[in-house]
Amino acid sequence: MERIIDSQLEDLKKLMLEMGGQVEKALQTATEGLLKKENKLLQEVHKFEMHINDLQIKVDNACLQVLAKQGPVAKDLRLILSIIKINTDLERMGDQCVNIAHLGRELLERGFTSSMQDIETMSTSVSKMVKGSLDSFVKMDLVAAQKILEMDDQVDFMKNKVYKDSTELMKQQPQNIQTLMDFILIARNLERLGDHATNIAEDVIFAFSGKDVRHGLND
Amino acid sequence: MERIIDSQLEDLKKLMLEMGGQVEKALQTATEGLLKKENKLLQEVHKFEMHINDLQIKVDNACLQVLAKQGPVAKDLRLILSIIKINTDLERMGDQCVNIAHLGRELLERGFTSSMQDIETMSTSVSKMVKGSLDSFVKMDLVAAQKILEMDDQVDFMKNKVYKDSTELMKQQPQNIQTLMDFILIARNLERLGDHATNIAEDVIFAFSGKDVRHGLND
């Protein structure tokens, strides 16, 4: 027999995944706008963020309702707590996509010719992490979630590379300091998106296994 | 008659405030180490962060227990949800204090003579925000929480000032690019600490009034 809470949890998951889809689109649009140097795309990112903000409040309210009316325990409760946390991460990810779009527009206004190869590599990895973390949630796939945690090292490495290369270049090309600074800040925003995807993967592991893998603990 | 949940909520609040106290100390120690150029203080910040991480897991587990065993509703439920969110903010604040300490140690190793007046002003404001947000929670003071939201604008203004002044100086003093970059990154970490204090104040307003003031909504 299906319990009332099961259909409510299904609705809740759908709402959260709609939000995740909007974050993926925001990141994709910001990155595409940046790499193709298309201001129009960068301007669109704000719309996704507004939608994400609306969904954040809906998800929180829906969680509150299920908690208050169903008094869930054990794995149902862990699932809801994970959704509450993932919700916060997704909202901040929306903010970071807006930051990237904002920095991208500054770059376009100023005009630049520097290579964005590293930013492109980084955003490809981060997109995979974001998509992968949401997929691991849908499929309750602990192995996939674990893989996201491992991918984060590569993104951190790339962020450090952008930082090191850009500060070196600043010394040789003081006229490009602003542009190189924007690259560093874009890389930092991408790295934070990766951190949030890592948080989501940790929440997936907690929701579906009960294991708390934060701070390097295994149980 | 006192309910069982009341004493459990009291314990939960105490645990969360212990964590908040550690965050205050971490920020104070990082800032003091930076301004007094004392490496020893900067090295201590990591210890606070480890304690904060331990407390984060304790707070989450305690919330899970109360939710599972007491099935709280209405204001009790809102309070627990707020604590779950504040817990996440406090943990990230610990990370940001560690970032500041790390950047500070880089600065000290390199040696520098630039003025840190703006960083000092900023960290004074941010400390007030962090302390104020935790106080507003203890005292259930909605007016005090509202004031924290207003203080955030000044911190953002200072972060932008540090960014603008430092990038200008980079052009004139390419030999100081690394130092100025560290100033920018310290200012960004301080600004994020201010953002988290703002999140805490929003959670206080939600916990004690039921009003959701995120994203500029008033109800």
Tab-separated table of C-alpha atoms in Angstrom:
chain	number	residue	atom	x	y	z
A	1	MET	CA	0.000	0.000	0.000
A	2	GLU	CA	1.314	3.406	-0.904
A	3	ARG	CA	1.657	5.816	1.992
A	4	ILE	CA	0.483	9.435	1.730
A	5	ILE	CA	4.033	10.556	2.463
A	6	ASP	CA	5.375	8.715	-0.600
A	7	SER	CA	3.461	10.856	-3.065
A	8	GLN	CA	4.379	13.986	-1.099
A	9	LEU	CA	8.048	13.037	-1.190
A	10	GLU	CA	7.774	12.405	-4.924
A	11	ASP	CA	6.327	15.904	-5.422
A	12	LEU	CA	9.091	17.337	-3.296
A	13	LYS	CA	11.787	15.567	-5.300
A	14	LYS	CA	10.257	16.834	-8.545
A	15	LEU	CA	10.249	20.407	-7.283
A	16	MET	CA	13.874	20.121	-6.210
A	17	LEU	CA	14.885	18.636	-9.541
A	18	GLU	CA	13.093	21.433	-11.397
A	19	MET	CA	15.289	23.780	-9.378
A	20	GLY	CA	18.383	21.739	-10.220
A	21	GLY	CA	17.438	21.939	-13.903
A	22	GLN	CA	17.281	25.721	-13.663
A	23	VAL	CA	20.742	25.820	-12.051
A	24	GLU	CA	22.129	23.659	-14.857
A	25	LYS	CA	20.605	26.013	-17.442
A	26	ALA	CA	21.931	29.081	-15.626
A	27	LEU	CA	25.456	27.654	-15.593
A	28	GLN	CA	25.245	26.530	-19.214
A	29	THR	CA	23.941	29.929	-20.352
A	30	ALA	CA	26.536	31.876	-18.356
A	31	THR	CA	29.367	29.724	-19.696
A	32	GLU	CA	28.136	29.815	-23.286
A	33	GLY	CA	27.682	33.589	-23.124
A	34	LEU	CA	31.197	33.948	-21.779
A	35	LEU	CA	32.920	31.656	-24.271
A	36	LYS	CA	30.965	32.907	-27.290
A	37	LYS	CA	31.174	36.482	-26.013
A	38	GLU	CA	27.397	36.937	-26.372
A	39	ASN	CA	26.037	39.610	-24.069
A	40	LYS	CA	22.433	38.551	-24.731
A	41	LEU	CA	23.024	35.122	-23.203
A	42	LEU	CA	24.752	36.633	-20.173
A	43	GLN	CA	21.751	38.875	-19.592
A	44	GLU	CA	19.428	35.859	-19.538
A	45	VAL	CA	21.092	34.283	-16.500
A	46	HIS	CA	19.271	36.620	-14.115
A	47	LYS	CA	15.914	35.169	-15.223
A	48	PHE	CA	16.961	31.667	-14.243
A	49	GLU	CA	18.143	32.931	-10.882
A	50	MET	CA	14.792	34.577	-10.137
A	51	HIS	CA	13.055	31.295	-10.935
A	52	ILE	CA	15.543	29.450	-8.684
A	53	ASN	CA	14.799	31.867	-5.822
A	54	ASP	CA	11.053	31.283	-6.187
A	55	LEU	CA	11.578	27.534	-6.180
A	56	GLN	CA	13.777	27.738	-3.083
A	57	ILE	CA	10.902	29.160	-1.076
A	58	LYS	CA	8.460	26.597	-2.527
A	59	VAL	CA	10.780	23.701	-1.644
A	60	ASP	CA	11.295	24.963	1.908
A	61	ASN	CA	7.553	25.390	2.417
A	62	ALA	CA	6.841	21.930	1.016
A	63	CYS	CA	9.450	20.413	3.384
A	64	LEU	CA	7.885	22.233	6.321
A	65	GLN	CA	4.446	20.886	5.373
A	66	VAL	CA	5.610	17.278	5.123
A	67	LEU	CA	7.511	17.527	8.411
A	68	ALA	CA	4.570	19.088	10.230
A	69	LYS	CA	1.833	16.860	8.823
A	70	GLN	CA	3.517	13.473	8.401
A	71	GLY	CA	6.090	13.472	11.223
A	72	PRO	CA	8.487	11.416	9.069
A	73	VAL	CA	11.195	9.241	10.649
A	74	ALA	CA	14.276	7.253	9.557
A	75	LYS	CA	15.001	7.393	5.822
A	76	ASP	CA	12.043	9.666	5.006
A	77	LEU	CA	13.333	12.171	7.539
A	78	ARG	CA	16.898	11.911	6.224
A	79	LEU	CA	15.606	12.489	2.702
A	80	ILE	CA	13.762	15.652	3.734
A	81	LEU	CA	16.738	17.001	5.676
A	82	SER	CA	18.919	16.380	2.631
A	83	ILE	CA	16.469	18.227	0.398
A	84	ILE	CA	16.472	21.194	2.801
A	85	LYS	CA	20.256	21.374	2.516
A	86	ILE	CA	20.417	20.744	-1.223
A	87	ASN	CA	17.851	23.534	-1.598
A	88	THR	CA	20.234	26.000	0.086
A	89	ASP	CA	23.118	24.848	-2.118
A	90	LEU	CA	21.086	25.196	-5.312
A	91	GLU	CA	20.039	28.729	-4.404
A	92	ARG	CA	23.651	29.791	-3.845
A	93	MET	CA	24.628	28.124	-7.105
A	94	GLY	CA	22.124	30.391	-8.826
A	95	ASP	CA	23.866	33.390	-7.233
A	96	GLN	CA	27.245	32.182	-8.480
A	97	CYS	CA	25.962	31.795	-12.037
A	98	VAL	CA	24.752	35.398	-11.835
A	99	ASN	CA	28.195	36.446	-10.579
A	100	ILE	CA	29.840	34.703	-13.545
A	101	ALA	CA	27.431	36.379	-15.964
A	102	HIS	CA	28.108	39.754	-14.336
A	103	LEU	CA	31.888	39.313	-14.599
A	104	GLY	CA	31.427	38.130	-18.186
A	105	ARG	CA	29.557	41.304	-19.083
A	106	GLU	CA	32.304	43.412	-17.540
A	107	LEU	CA	34.833	41.486	-19.647
A	108	LEU	CA	32.836	42.022	-22.849
A	109	GLU	CA	32.396	45.738	-22.196
A	110	ARG	CA	36.117	46.137	-21.667
A	111	GLY	CA	37.063	43.957	-24.640
A	112	PHE	CA	39.754	41.293	-24.306
A	113	THR	CA	41.742	38.817	-26.368
A	114	SER	CA	43.250	36.549	-23.656
A	115	SER	CA	42.625	32.813	-23.973
A	116	MET	CA	39.781	31.351	-21.948
A	117	GLN	CA	40.892	27.746	-22.423
A	118	ASP	CA	41.334	27.054	-18.700
A	119	ILE	CA	37.992	28.641	-17.837
A	120	GLU	CA	36.373	26.454	-20.500
A	121	THR	CA	38.024	23.284	-19.129
A	122	MET	CA	36.948	24.225	-15.637
A	123	SER	CA	33.358	24.991	-16.540
A	124	THR	CA	33.078	21.672	-18.408
A	125	SER	CA	34.196	19.825	-15.253
A	126	VAL	CA	31.895	21.856	-13.015
A	127	SER	CA	28.898	21.268	-15.315
A	128	LYS	CA	29.574	17.532	-15.101
A	129	MET	CA	29.731	17.769	-11.309
A	130	VAL	CA	26.453	19.684	-11.097
A	131	LYS	CA	24.643	17.321	-13.462
A	132	GLY	CA	26.242	14.274	-11.848
A	133	SER	CA	25.274	15.301	-8.332
A	134	LEU	CA	21.627	15.794	-9.340
A	135	ASP	CA	21.622	12.498	-11.284
A	136	SER	CA	23.021	10.666	-8.245
A	137	PHE	CA	20.080	12.057	-6.270
A	138	VAL	CA	17.489	10.912	-8.846
A	139	LYS	CA	19.022	7.440	-9.148
A	140	MET	CA	19.891	7.174	-5.430
A	141	ASP	CA	23.307	6.172	-6.753
A	142	LEU	CA	25.921	6.231	-3.992
A	143	VAL	CA	28.785	5.257	-6.312
A	144	ALA	CA	27.982	8.153	-8.646
A	145	ALA	CA	27.796	10.512	-5.650
A	146	GLN	CA	31.209	9.302	-4.465
A	147	LYS	CA	32.661	10.088	-7.916
A	148	ILE	CA	31.551	13.719	-7.604
A	149	LEU	CA	33.597	14.070	-4.425
A	150	GLU	CA	36.673	12.885	-6.338
A	151	MET	CA	36.085	15.283	-9.246
A	152	ASP	CA	36.337	18.272	-6.925
A	153	ASP	CA	40.131	17.974	-6.668
A	154	GLN	CA	40.543	18.590	-10.381
A	155	VAL	CA	38.401	21.721	-10.226
A	156	ASP	CA	40.453	23.019	-7.282
A	157	PHE	CA	43.627	22.317	-9.243
A	158	MET	CA	42.326	24.310	-12.217
A	159	LYS	CA	41.277	27.221	-10.007
A	160	ASN	CA	44.796	27.366	-8.576
A	161	LYS	CA	46.245	27.196	-12.089
A	162	VAL	CA	44.112	30.123	-13.263
A	163	TYR	CA	45.136	32.083	-10.161
A	164	LYS	CA	48.858	31.376	-10.624
A	165	ASP	CA	48.939	31.979	-14.373
A	166	SER	CA	46.832	35.140	-14.152
A	167	THR	CA	48.880	36.771	-11.376
A	168	GLU	CA	52.060	35.970	-13.332
A	169	LEU	CA	50.584	37.540	-16.467
A	170	MET	CA	49.498	40.627	-14.510
A	171	LYS	CA	53.137	41.446	-13.846
A	172	GLN	CA	53.971	41.255	-17.542
A	173	GLN	CA	50.771	42.895	-18.814
A	174	PRO	CA	49.648	45.545	-16.318
A	175	GLN	CA	47.228	46.878	-18.942
A	176	ASN	CA	45.293	43.573	-18.624
A	177	ILE	CA	45.060	43.525	-14.828
A	178	GLN	CA	41.265	43.986	-14.775
A	179	THR	CA	40.669	41.245	-17.325
A	180	LEU	CA	42.974	38.811	-15.544
A	181	MET	CA	41.309	39.673	-12.239
A	182	ASP	CA	37.939	38.819	-13.783
A	183	PHE	CA	39.348	35.457	-14.909
A	184	ILE	CA	40.472	34.739	-11.347
A	185	LEU	CA	37.053	35.667	-9.966
A	186	ILE	CA	35.215	33.598	-12.583
A	187	ALA	CA	37.429	30.624	-11.707
A	188	ARG	CA	36.621	31.128	-8.015
A	189	ASN	CA	32.897	31.201	-8.728
A	190	LEU	CA	33.221	28.005	-10.766
A	191	GLU	CA	35.147	26.392	-7.925
A	192	ARG	CA	32.397	27.343	-5.487
A	193	LEU	CA	29.817	25.803	-7.821
A	194	GLY	CA	31.925	22.636	-7.664
A	195	ASP	CA	31.952	22.854	-3.851
A	196	HIS	CA	28.159	23.065	-3.803
A	197	ALA	CA	27.895	20.041	-6.134
A	198	THR	CA	30.172	18.248	-3.638
A	199	ASN	CA	27.846	19.248	-0.794
A	200	ILE	CA	24.898	17.846	-2.779
A	201	ALA	CA	26.747	14.556	-3.339
A	202	GLU	CA	27.476	14.346	0.414
A	203	ASP	CA	23.794	14.937	1.136
A	204	VAL	CA	22.827	12.203	-1.339
A	205	ILE	CA	25.138	9.777	0.468
A	206	PHE	CA	23.610	10.786	3.806
A	207	ALA	CA	20.019	10.566	2.522
A	208	PHE	CA	20.329	7.121	0.993
A	209	SER	CA	22.886	5.426	3.236
A	210	GLY	CA	22.729	7.342	6.541
A	211	LYS	CA	26.514	7.886	6.356
A	212	ASP	CA	27.887	11.307	7.130
A	213	VAL	CA	30.940	11.792	4.895
A	214	ARG	CA	31.544	15.465	5.689
A	215	HIS	CA	34.904	16.543	7.029
A	216	GLY	CA	36.530	13.342	5.852
A	217	LEU	CA	34.594	11.125	8.259
A	218	ASN	CA	33.417	7.774	6.993
A	219	ASP	CA	30.586	7.179	9.335
B	1	MET	CA	4.084	22.010	32.667
B	2	GLU	CA	7.341	21.874	30.811
B	3	ARG	CA	7.316	19.695	27.706
B	4	ILE	CA	10.132	17.227	26.978
B	5	ILE	CA	10.789	19.066	23.722
B	6	ASP	CA	11.491	22.323	25.573
B	7	SER	CA	14.556	20.995	27.356
B	8	GLN	CA	15.720	19.332	24.115
B	9	LEU	CA	15.369	22.602	22.234
B	10	GLU	CA	17.286	24.377	24.988
B	11	ASP	CA	20.148	21.859	24.650
B	12	LEU	CA	20.070	22.308	20.876
B	13	LYS	CA	20.265	26.084	21.181
B	14	LYS	CA	23.193	25.807	23.589
B	15	LEU	CA	25.079	23.545	21.199
B	16	MET	CA	24.474	25.943	18.331
B	17	LEU	CA	25.598	28.914	20.395
B	18	GLU	CA	28.758	27.067	21.418
B	19	MET	CA	29.427	26.722	17.694
B	20	GLY	CA	28.685	30.397	17.123
B	21	GLY	CA	31.135	31.265	19.906
B	22	GLN	CA	33.837	29.251	18.151
B	23	VAL	CA	33.152	31.098	14.889
B	24	GLU	CA	33.455	34.441	16.691
B	25	LYS	CA	36.779	33.348	18.169
B	26	ALA	CA	38.031	32.071	14.819
B	27	LEU	CA	37.227	35.388	13.153
B	28	GLN	CA	38.714	37.403	16.005
B	29	THR	CA	41.920	35.330	16.025
B	30	ALA	CA	42.302	35.462	12.223
B	31	THR	CA	41.785	39.231	12.188
B	32	GLU	CA	44.070	39.881	15.133
B	33	GLY	CA	46.795	37.683	13.633
B	34	LEU	CA	46.485	39.566	10.368
B	35	LEU	CA	46.519	43.074	11.806
B	36	LYS	CA	49.262	42.378	14.366
B	37	LYS	CA	51.166	40.262	11.820
B	38	GLU	CA	51.392	37.360	14.278
B	39	ASN	CA	51.813	34.047	12.562
B	40	LYS	CA	51.132	32.105	15.767
B	41	LEU	CA	47.609	33.488	16.003
B	42	LEU	CA	46.931	32.714	12.347
B	43	GLN	CA	47.993	29.113	12.919
B	44	GLU	CA	45.486	28.756	15.754
B	45	VAL	CA	42.479	29.374	13.539
B	46	HIS	CA	42.532	25.825	12.208
B	47	LYS	CA	41.870	24.440	15.716
B	48	PHE	CA	38.670	26.473	16.010
B	49	GLU	CA	37.551	25.239	12.611
B	50	MET	CA	38.008	21.581	13.600
B	51	HIS	CA	35.906	22.181	16.689
B	52	ILE	CA	33.272	23.913	14.538
B	53	ASN	CA	33.179	20.923	12.172
B	54	ASP	CA	32.655	18.513	15.077
B	55	LEU	CA	29.862	20.685	16.437
B	56	GLN	CA	28.195	20.854	13.014
B	57	ILE	CA	27.732	17.087	13.008
B	58	LYS	CA	26.524	17.112	16.630
B	59	VAL	CA	23.961	19.834	15.905
B	60	ASP	CA	22.654	18.018	12.832
B	61	ASN	CA	22.322	14.760	14.747
B	62	ALA	CA	20.562	16.492	17.629
B	63	CYS	CA	18.090	18.117	15.180
B	64	LEU	CA	17.430	14.739	13.561
B	65	GLN	CA	16.729	13.201	16.975
B	66	VAL	CA	14.265	15.894	18.018
B	67	LEU	CA	12.475	15.735	14.664
B	68	ALA	CA	12.240	11.938	14.740
B	69	LYS	CA	11.236	11.554	18.385
B	70	GLN	CA	9.088	14.612	19.079
B	71	GLY	CA	7.466	15.292	15.699
B	72	PRO	CA	7.515	19.047	16.393
B	73	VAL	CA	5.094	21.411	14.646
B	74	ALA	CA	4.552	25.172	14.236
B	75	LYS	CA	7.120	27.358	15.979
B	76	ASP	CA	9.126	24.411	17.364
B	77	LEU	CA	9.499	23.056	13.849
B	78	ARG	CA	10.457	26.467	12.469
B	79	LEU	CA	13.070	26.826	15.190
B	80	ILE	CA	14.637	23.455	14.336
B	81	LEU	CA	14.655	24.212	10.602
B	82	SER	CA	16.341	27.522	11.349
B	83	ILE	CA	18.975	25.806	13.459
B	84	ILE	CA	19.661	23.328	10.639
B	85	LYS	CA	20.298	26.238	8.287
B	86	ILE	CA	22.272	28.338	10.762
B	87	ASN	CA	24.403	25.250	11.376
B	88	THR	CA	25.380	25.135	7.688
B	89	ASP	CA	26.175	28.850	7.697
B	90	LEU	CA	28.343	28.596	10.819
B	91	GLU	CA	30.336	25.720	9.337
B	92	ARG	CA	31.082	27.704	6.173
B	93	MET	CA	32.015	30.714	8.288
B	94	GLY	CA	34.634	28.521	9.932
B	95	ASP	CA	36.016	27.707	6.461
B	96	GLN	CA	36.190	31.392	5.595
B	97	CYS	CA	38.101	32.215	8.775
B	98	VAL	CA	40.589	29.503	7.802
B	99	ASN	CA	40.858	31.045	4.328
B	100	ILE	CA	41.601	34.443	5.868
B	101	ALA	CA	44.246	32.916	8.154
B	102	HIS	CA	45.794	31.116	5.184
B	103	LEU	CA	45.939	34.300	3.108
B	104	GLY	CA	47.335	36.135	6.139
B	105	ARG	CA	50.170	33.639	6.457
B	106	GLU	CA	50.978	34.031	2.772
B	107	LEU	CA	51.107	37.788	3.308
B	108	LEU	CA	53.417	37.479	6.320
B	109	GLU	CA	55.781	35.107	4.533
B	110	ARG	CA	56.059	37.498	1.625
B	111	GLY	CA	56.386	40.565	3.826
B	112	PHE	CA	54.405	43.710	3.073
B	113	THR	CA	54.032	47.315	4.156
B	114	SER	CA	50.702	48.308	2.541
B	115	SER	CA	48.018	49.734	4.828
B	116	MET	CA	45.339	47.360	6.043
B	117	GLN	CA	43.039	50.128	7.271
B	118	ASP	CA	40.133	49.089	5.021
B	119	ILE	CA	40.491	45.434	5.944
B	120	GLU	CA	40.415	46.448	9.609
B	121	THR	CA	37.282	48.566	9.140
B	122	MET	CA	35.640	45.712	7.275
B	123	SER	CA	36.503	43.058	9.819
B	124	THR	CA	35.184	45.266	12.640
B	125	SER	CA	31.838	45.543	10.822
B	126	VAL	CA	31.725	41.844	10.022
B	127	SER	CA	32.516	40.898	13.635
B	128	LYS	CA	29.623	43.075	14.757
B	129	MET	CA	27.342	41.364	12.223
B	130	VAL	CA	28.374	37.888	13.360
B	131	LYS	CA	27.973	38.713	17.047
B	132	GLY	CA	24.739	40.628	16.395
B	133	SER	CA	23.161	37.802	14.411
B	134	LEU	CA	23.890	35.279	17.179
B	135	ASP	CA	22.654	37.705	19.856
B	136	SER	CA	19.427	38.256	17.921
B	137	PHE	CA	18.939	34.484	17.993
B	138	VAL	CA	19.531	34.238	21.763
B	139	LYS	CA	17.241	37.159	22.524
B	140	MET	CA	14.688	36.275	19.785
B	141	ASP	CA	15.069	39.920	18.844
B	142	LEU	CA	13.557	40.626	15.433
B	143	VAL	CA	14.568	44.297	15.439
B	144	ALA	CA	18.200	43.381	16.079
B	145	ALA	CA	18.032	40.768	13.292
B	146	GLN	CA	16.646	43.380	10.912
B	147	LYS	CA	19.591	45.668	11.713
B	148	ILE	CA	22.036	42.972	10.617
B	149	LEU	CA	20.415	42.932	7.178
B	150	GLU	CA	21.021	46.667	6.909
B	151	MET	CA	24.677	46.402	7.972
B	152	ASP	CA	25.442	44.129	5.035
B	153	ASP	CA	25.365	47.037	2.563
B	154	GLN	CA	28.288	48.731	4.269
B	155	VAL	CA	30.371	45.567	4.143
B	156	ASP	CA	29.609	45.178	0.436
B	157	PHE	CA	30.617	48.803	-0.105
B	158	MET	CA	33.948	48.216	1.650
B	159	LYS	CA	34.609	45.032	-0.327
B	160	ASN	CA	34.099	46.993	-3.551
B	161	LYS	CA	36.372	49.751	-2.270
B	162	VAL	CA	39.171	47.282	-1.491
B	163	TYR	CA	38.734	45.735	-4.939
B	164	LYS	CA	38.813	49.072	-6.753
B	165	ASP	CA	41.708	50.568	-4.778
B	166	SER	CA	43.780	47.375	-4.971
B	167	THR	CA	43.387	46.900	-8.737
B	168	GLU	CA	44.321	50.570	-9.242
B	169	LEU	CA	47.423	50.136	-7.071
B	170	MET	CA	48.389	46.965	-8.954
B	171	LYS	CA	48.883	49.032	-12.097
B	172	GLN	CA	51.232	51.413	-10.274
B	173	GLN	CA	53.013	48.791	-8.162
B	174	PRO	CA	53.288	45.578	-10.169
B	175	GLN	CA	55.788	44.288	-7.583
B	176	ASN	CA	52.927	44.249	-5.039
B	177	ILE	CA	50.411	42.385	-7.186
B	178	GLN	CA	50.380	39.266	-4.968
B	179	THR	CA	49.914	41.270	-1.787
B	180	LEU	CA	47.124	43.355	-3.271
B	181	MET	CA	45.491	40.196	-4.605
B	182	ASP	CA	45.554	38.742	-1.091
B	183	PHE	CA	43.863	41.907	0.195
B	184	ILE	CA	41.100	41.473	-2.392
B	185	LEU	CA	40.617	37.831	-1.440
B	186	ILE	CA	40.596	38.598	2.302
B	187	ALA	CA	37.963	41.281	1.660
B	188	ARG	CA	35.881	38.757	-0.291
B	189	ASN	CA	36.083	36.235	2.530
B	190	LEU	CA	35.016	38.914	5.006
B	191	GLU	CA	32.121	39.847	2.746
B	192	ARG	CA	31.013	36.211	2.607
B	193	LEU	CA	31.151	36.054	6.396
B	194	GLY	CA	28.833	39.064	6.377
B	195	ASP	CA	26.531	37.250	3.934
B	196	HIS	CA	26.336	34.271	6.264
B	197	ALA	CA	25.549	36.549	9.226
B	198	THR	CA	22.767	37.984	7.041
B	199	ASN	CA	21.471	34.460	6.359
B	200	ILE	CA	21.452	33.804	10.112
B	201	ALA	CA	19.488	37.006	10.736
B	202	GLU	CA	16.955	35.953	8.062
B	203	ASP	CA	16.625	32.567	9.748
B	204	VAL	CA	16.081	34.265	13.115
B	205	ILE	CA	13.272	36.332	11.596
B	206	PHE	CA	11.728	33.195	10.099
B	207	ALA	CA	12.099	31.158	13.308
B	208	PHE	CA	10.511	33.711	15.606
B	209	SER	CA	7.982	35.441	13.333
B	210	GLY	CA	7.281	32.925	10.541
B	211	LYS	CA	8.133	35.619	7.987
B	212	ASP	CA	10.347	34.691	5.058
B	213	VAL	CA	12.421	37.763	4.223
B	214	ARG	CA	14.726	36.135	1.679
B	215	HIS	CA	14.947	37.563	-1.809
B	216	GLY	CA	13.435	40.851	-0.712
B	217	LEU	CA	10.031	39.337	0.047
B	218	ASN	CA	8.228	40.601	3.110
B	219	ASP	CA	6.040	37.626	3.783
